[in-house]
Tab-separated table of C-alpha atoms in Angstrom:
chain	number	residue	atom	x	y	z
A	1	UNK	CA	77.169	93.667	199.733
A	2	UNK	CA	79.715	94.366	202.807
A	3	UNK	CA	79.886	97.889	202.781
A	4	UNK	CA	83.762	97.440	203.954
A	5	UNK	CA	85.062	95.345	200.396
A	6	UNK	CA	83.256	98.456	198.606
A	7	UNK	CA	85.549	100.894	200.851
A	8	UNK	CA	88.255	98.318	200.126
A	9	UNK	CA	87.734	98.154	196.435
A	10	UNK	CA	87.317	102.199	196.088
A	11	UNK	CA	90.897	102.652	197.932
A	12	UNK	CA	92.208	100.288	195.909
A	13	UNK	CA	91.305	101.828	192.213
A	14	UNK	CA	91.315	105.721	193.563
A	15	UNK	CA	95.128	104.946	194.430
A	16	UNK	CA	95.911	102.440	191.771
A	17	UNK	CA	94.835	104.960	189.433
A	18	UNK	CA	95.371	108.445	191.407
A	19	UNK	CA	93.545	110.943	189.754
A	20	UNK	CA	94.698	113.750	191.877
A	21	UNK	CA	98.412	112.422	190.187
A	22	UNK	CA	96.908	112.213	186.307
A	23	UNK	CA	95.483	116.128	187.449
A	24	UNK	CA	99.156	118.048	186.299
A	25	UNK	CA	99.785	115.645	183.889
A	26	UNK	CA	96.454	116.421	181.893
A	27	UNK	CA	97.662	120.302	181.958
A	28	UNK	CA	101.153	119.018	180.665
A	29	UNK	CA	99.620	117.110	177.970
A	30	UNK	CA	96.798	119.676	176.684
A	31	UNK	CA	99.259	122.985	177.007
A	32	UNK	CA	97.739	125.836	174.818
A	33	UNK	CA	94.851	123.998	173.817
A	34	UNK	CA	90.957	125.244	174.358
A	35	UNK	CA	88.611	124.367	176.608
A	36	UNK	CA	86.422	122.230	174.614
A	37	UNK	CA	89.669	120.407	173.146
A	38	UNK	CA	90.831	119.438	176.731
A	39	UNK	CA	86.977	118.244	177.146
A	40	UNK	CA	86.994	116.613	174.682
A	41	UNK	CA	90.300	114.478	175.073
A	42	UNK	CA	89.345	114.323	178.557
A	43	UNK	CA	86.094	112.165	177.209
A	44	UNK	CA	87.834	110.142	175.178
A	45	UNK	CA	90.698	109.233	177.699
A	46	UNK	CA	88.267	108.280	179.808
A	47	UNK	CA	86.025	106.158	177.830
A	48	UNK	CA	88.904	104.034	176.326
A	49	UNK	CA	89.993	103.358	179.553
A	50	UNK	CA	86.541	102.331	180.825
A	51	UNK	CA	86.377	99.750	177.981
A	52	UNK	CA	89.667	98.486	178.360
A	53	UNK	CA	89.088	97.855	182.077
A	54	UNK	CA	85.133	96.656	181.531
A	55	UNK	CA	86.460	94.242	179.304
A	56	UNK	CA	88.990	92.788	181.622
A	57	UNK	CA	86.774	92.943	184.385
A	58	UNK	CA	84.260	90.665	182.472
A	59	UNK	CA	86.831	88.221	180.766
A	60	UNK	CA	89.907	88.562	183.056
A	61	UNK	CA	88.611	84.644	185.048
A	62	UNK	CA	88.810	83.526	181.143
A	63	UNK	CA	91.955	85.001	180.320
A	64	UNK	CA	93.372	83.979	183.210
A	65	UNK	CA	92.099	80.382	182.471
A	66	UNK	CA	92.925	80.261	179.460
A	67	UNK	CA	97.018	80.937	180.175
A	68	UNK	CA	96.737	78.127	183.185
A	69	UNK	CA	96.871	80.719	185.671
A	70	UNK	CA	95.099	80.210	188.903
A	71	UNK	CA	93.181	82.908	190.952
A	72	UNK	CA	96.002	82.777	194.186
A	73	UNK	CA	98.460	82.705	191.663
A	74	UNK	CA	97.084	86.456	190.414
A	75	UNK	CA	96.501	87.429	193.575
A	76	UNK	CA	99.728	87.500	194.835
A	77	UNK	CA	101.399	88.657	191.644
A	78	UNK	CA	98.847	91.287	191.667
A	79	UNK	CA	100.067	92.155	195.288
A	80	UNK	CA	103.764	92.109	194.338
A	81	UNK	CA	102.920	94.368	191.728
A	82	UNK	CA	100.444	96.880	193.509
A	83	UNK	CA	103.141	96.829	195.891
A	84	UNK	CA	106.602	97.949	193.633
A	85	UNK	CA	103.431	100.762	192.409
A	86	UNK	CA	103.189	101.941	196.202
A	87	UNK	CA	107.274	102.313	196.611
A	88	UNK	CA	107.095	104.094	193.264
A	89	UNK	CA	104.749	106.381	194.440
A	90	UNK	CA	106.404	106.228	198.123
A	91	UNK	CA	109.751	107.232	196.519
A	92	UNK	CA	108.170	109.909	193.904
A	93	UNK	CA	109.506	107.413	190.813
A	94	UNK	CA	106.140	106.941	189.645
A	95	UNK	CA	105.406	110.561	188.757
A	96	UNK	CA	108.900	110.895	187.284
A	97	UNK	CA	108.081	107.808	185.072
A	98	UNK	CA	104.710	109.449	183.915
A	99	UNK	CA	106.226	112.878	183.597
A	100	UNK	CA	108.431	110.976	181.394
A	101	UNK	CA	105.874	109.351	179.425
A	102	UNK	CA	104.009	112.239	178.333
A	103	UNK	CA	107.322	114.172	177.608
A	104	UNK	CA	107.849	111.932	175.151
A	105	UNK	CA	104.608	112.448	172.982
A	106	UNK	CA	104.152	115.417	171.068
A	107	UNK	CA	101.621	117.455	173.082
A	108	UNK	CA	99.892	119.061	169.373
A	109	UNK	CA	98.910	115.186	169.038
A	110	UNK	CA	95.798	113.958	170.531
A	111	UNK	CA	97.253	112.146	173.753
A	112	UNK	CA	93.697	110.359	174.821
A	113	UNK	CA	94.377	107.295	173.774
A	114	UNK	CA	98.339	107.073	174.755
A	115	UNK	CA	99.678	108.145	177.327
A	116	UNK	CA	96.348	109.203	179.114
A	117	UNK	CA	94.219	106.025	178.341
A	118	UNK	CA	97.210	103.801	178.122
A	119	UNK	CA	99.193	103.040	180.442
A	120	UNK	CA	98.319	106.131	182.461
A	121	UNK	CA	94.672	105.647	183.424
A	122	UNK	CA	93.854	101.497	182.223
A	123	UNK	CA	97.523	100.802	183.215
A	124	UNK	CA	98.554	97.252	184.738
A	125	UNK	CA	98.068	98.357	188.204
A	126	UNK	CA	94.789	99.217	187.196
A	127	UNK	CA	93.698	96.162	185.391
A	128	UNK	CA	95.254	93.479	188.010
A	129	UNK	CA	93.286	95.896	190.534
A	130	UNK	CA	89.964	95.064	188.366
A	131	UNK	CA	90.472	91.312	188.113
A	132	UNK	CA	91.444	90.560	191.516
A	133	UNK	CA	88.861	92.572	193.086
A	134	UNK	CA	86.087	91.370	190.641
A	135	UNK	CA	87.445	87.653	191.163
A	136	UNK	CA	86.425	88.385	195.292
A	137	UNK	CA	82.980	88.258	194.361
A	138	UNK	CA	80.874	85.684	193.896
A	139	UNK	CA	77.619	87.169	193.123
A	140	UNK	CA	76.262	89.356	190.420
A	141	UNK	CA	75.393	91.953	192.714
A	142	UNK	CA	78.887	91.799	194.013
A	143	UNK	CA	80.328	92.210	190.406
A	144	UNK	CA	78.629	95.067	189.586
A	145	UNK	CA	79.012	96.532	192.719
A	146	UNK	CA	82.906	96.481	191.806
A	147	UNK	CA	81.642	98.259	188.113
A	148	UNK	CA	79.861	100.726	189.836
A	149	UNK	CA	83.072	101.377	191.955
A	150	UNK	CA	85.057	101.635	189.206
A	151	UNK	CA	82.868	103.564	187.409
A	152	UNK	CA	82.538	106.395	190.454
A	153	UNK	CA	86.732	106.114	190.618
A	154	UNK	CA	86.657	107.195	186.500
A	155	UNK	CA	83.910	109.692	187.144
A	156	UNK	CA	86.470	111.364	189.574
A	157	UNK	CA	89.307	111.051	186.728
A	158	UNK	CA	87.160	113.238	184.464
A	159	UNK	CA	86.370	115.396	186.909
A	160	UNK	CA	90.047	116.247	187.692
A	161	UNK	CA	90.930	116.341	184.224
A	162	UNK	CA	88.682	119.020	183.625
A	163	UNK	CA	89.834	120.731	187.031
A	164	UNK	CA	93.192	119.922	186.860
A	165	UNK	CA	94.582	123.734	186.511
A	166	UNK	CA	92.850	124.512	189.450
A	167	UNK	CA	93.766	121.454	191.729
A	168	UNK	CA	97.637	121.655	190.670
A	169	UNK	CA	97.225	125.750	191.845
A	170	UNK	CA	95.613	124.931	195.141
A	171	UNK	CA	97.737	121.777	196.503
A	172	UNK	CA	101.238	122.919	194.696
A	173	UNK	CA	103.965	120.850	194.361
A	174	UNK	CA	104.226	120.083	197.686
A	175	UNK	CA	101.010	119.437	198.268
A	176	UNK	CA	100.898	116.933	195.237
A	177	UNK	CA	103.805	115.122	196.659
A	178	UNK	CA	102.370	114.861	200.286
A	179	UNK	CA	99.042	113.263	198.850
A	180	UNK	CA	100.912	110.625	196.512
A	181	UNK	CA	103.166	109.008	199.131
A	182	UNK	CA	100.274	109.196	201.529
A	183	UNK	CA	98.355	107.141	198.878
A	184	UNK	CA	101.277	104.666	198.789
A	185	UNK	CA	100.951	103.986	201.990
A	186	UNK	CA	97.622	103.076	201.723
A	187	UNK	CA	98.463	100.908	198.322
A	188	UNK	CA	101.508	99.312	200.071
A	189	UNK	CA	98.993	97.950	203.176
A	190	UNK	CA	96.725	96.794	200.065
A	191	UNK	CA	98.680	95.175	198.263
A	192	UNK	CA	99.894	92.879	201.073
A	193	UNK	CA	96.509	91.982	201.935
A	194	UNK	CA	96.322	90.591	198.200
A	195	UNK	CA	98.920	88.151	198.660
A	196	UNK	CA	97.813	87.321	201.915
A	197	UNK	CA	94.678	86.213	200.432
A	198	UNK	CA	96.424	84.459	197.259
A	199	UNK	CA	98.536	82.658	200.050
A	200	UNK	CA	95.477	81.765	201.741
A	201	UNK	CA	94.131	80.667	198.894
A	202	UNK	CA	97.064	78.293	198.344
A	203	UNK	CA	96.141	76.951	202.475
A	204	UNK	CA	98.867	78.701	203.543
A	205	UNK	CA	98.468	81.519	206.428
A	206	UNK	CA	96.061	81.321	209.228
């Protein structure tokens, strides 16, 4: 497996998703609860959204099929998409939009499944992310390669989850904002090399 898609592919879900973003908004969503409660919604949160994304990594060809969509076609509406994430992020509207989100629940509720789950970890960003990079493969090794990726990217979810008090202390505000629109960056470069490759799948481009 080129060592450089699996770099590729990590970038991609680590920013699609951004743990070190879901990291305050896990301590906004668990206020006053215990330690074993914010494990085990942390759990929870994080095994919904591996199913959700498992199962679209597996049937997302089929779904795609079955709607008359072609590959390109995703590819470069997965760009465009991954793209108006990055200038979210770029511009600080994404976090406002999540803040927003979980302001909106009521934090004595169990918030695993929504917000954290959905749309905040196993979001659309996420799931185009999934199908396009799983539809670059065309090997078995390659596909679960792309699992395993995904799989190290959610194990790093958890983990921040269950450090998130301590990360927001160390990087601060600042620090928080600094990481997120560097992460855009790296999404917005991304996310034109998606429809680059839809476009070249169309035999357009060099």
């Amino acid at each position: 497996m080129d060592p450089n898609f699996l770099i590729t592919a990590f970038v991609a879900l680590f920013v699609v998703i951004d743990p070190i973003g879901l990291a305050p908004l896990f301590v906004a969503l668990t206020a006053g609860m215990s330690t074993s409660k914010r494990y085990r919604i942390a759990v929870r949160a994080t095994l919904v959204a591996v199913g959700i994304l498992l199962v679209f990594s597996i049937f997302g060809d089929s779904i795609l099929a079955f709607i008359g969509i072609s590959m390109p076609a995703f590819r470069i509406a997965g760009g465009i998409l991954l793209f108006l994430t990055a200038l979210d992020m770029l511009f600080e509207r994404r976090q406002k939009r999540r803040e927003d989100q979980a302001d909106d629940e009521d934090i004595d509720d169990d918030p695993s499944v929504f917000p954290l789950a959905i749309p905040l970890i196993a979001g659309p960003g996420s799931i185009a992310t999934v199908i396009l990079l799983v539809g670059q493969t065309d090997s078995t090794a390659g596909f679960l390669a792309v699992l395993g990726v995904l799989a190290a990217v959610l194990a790093l979810v958890f983990a921040m989850c269950m450090a998130a008090p301590v990360i927001e202390r160390f990087l601060g505000k600042t620090g928080i904002t600094v990481v997120t629109r560097l992460l855009g960056m790296l999404l917005a470069a991304l996310s034109v090399q998606f429809v680059l490759d839809g476009l070249k799948g169309f035999g357009l481009g060099g």
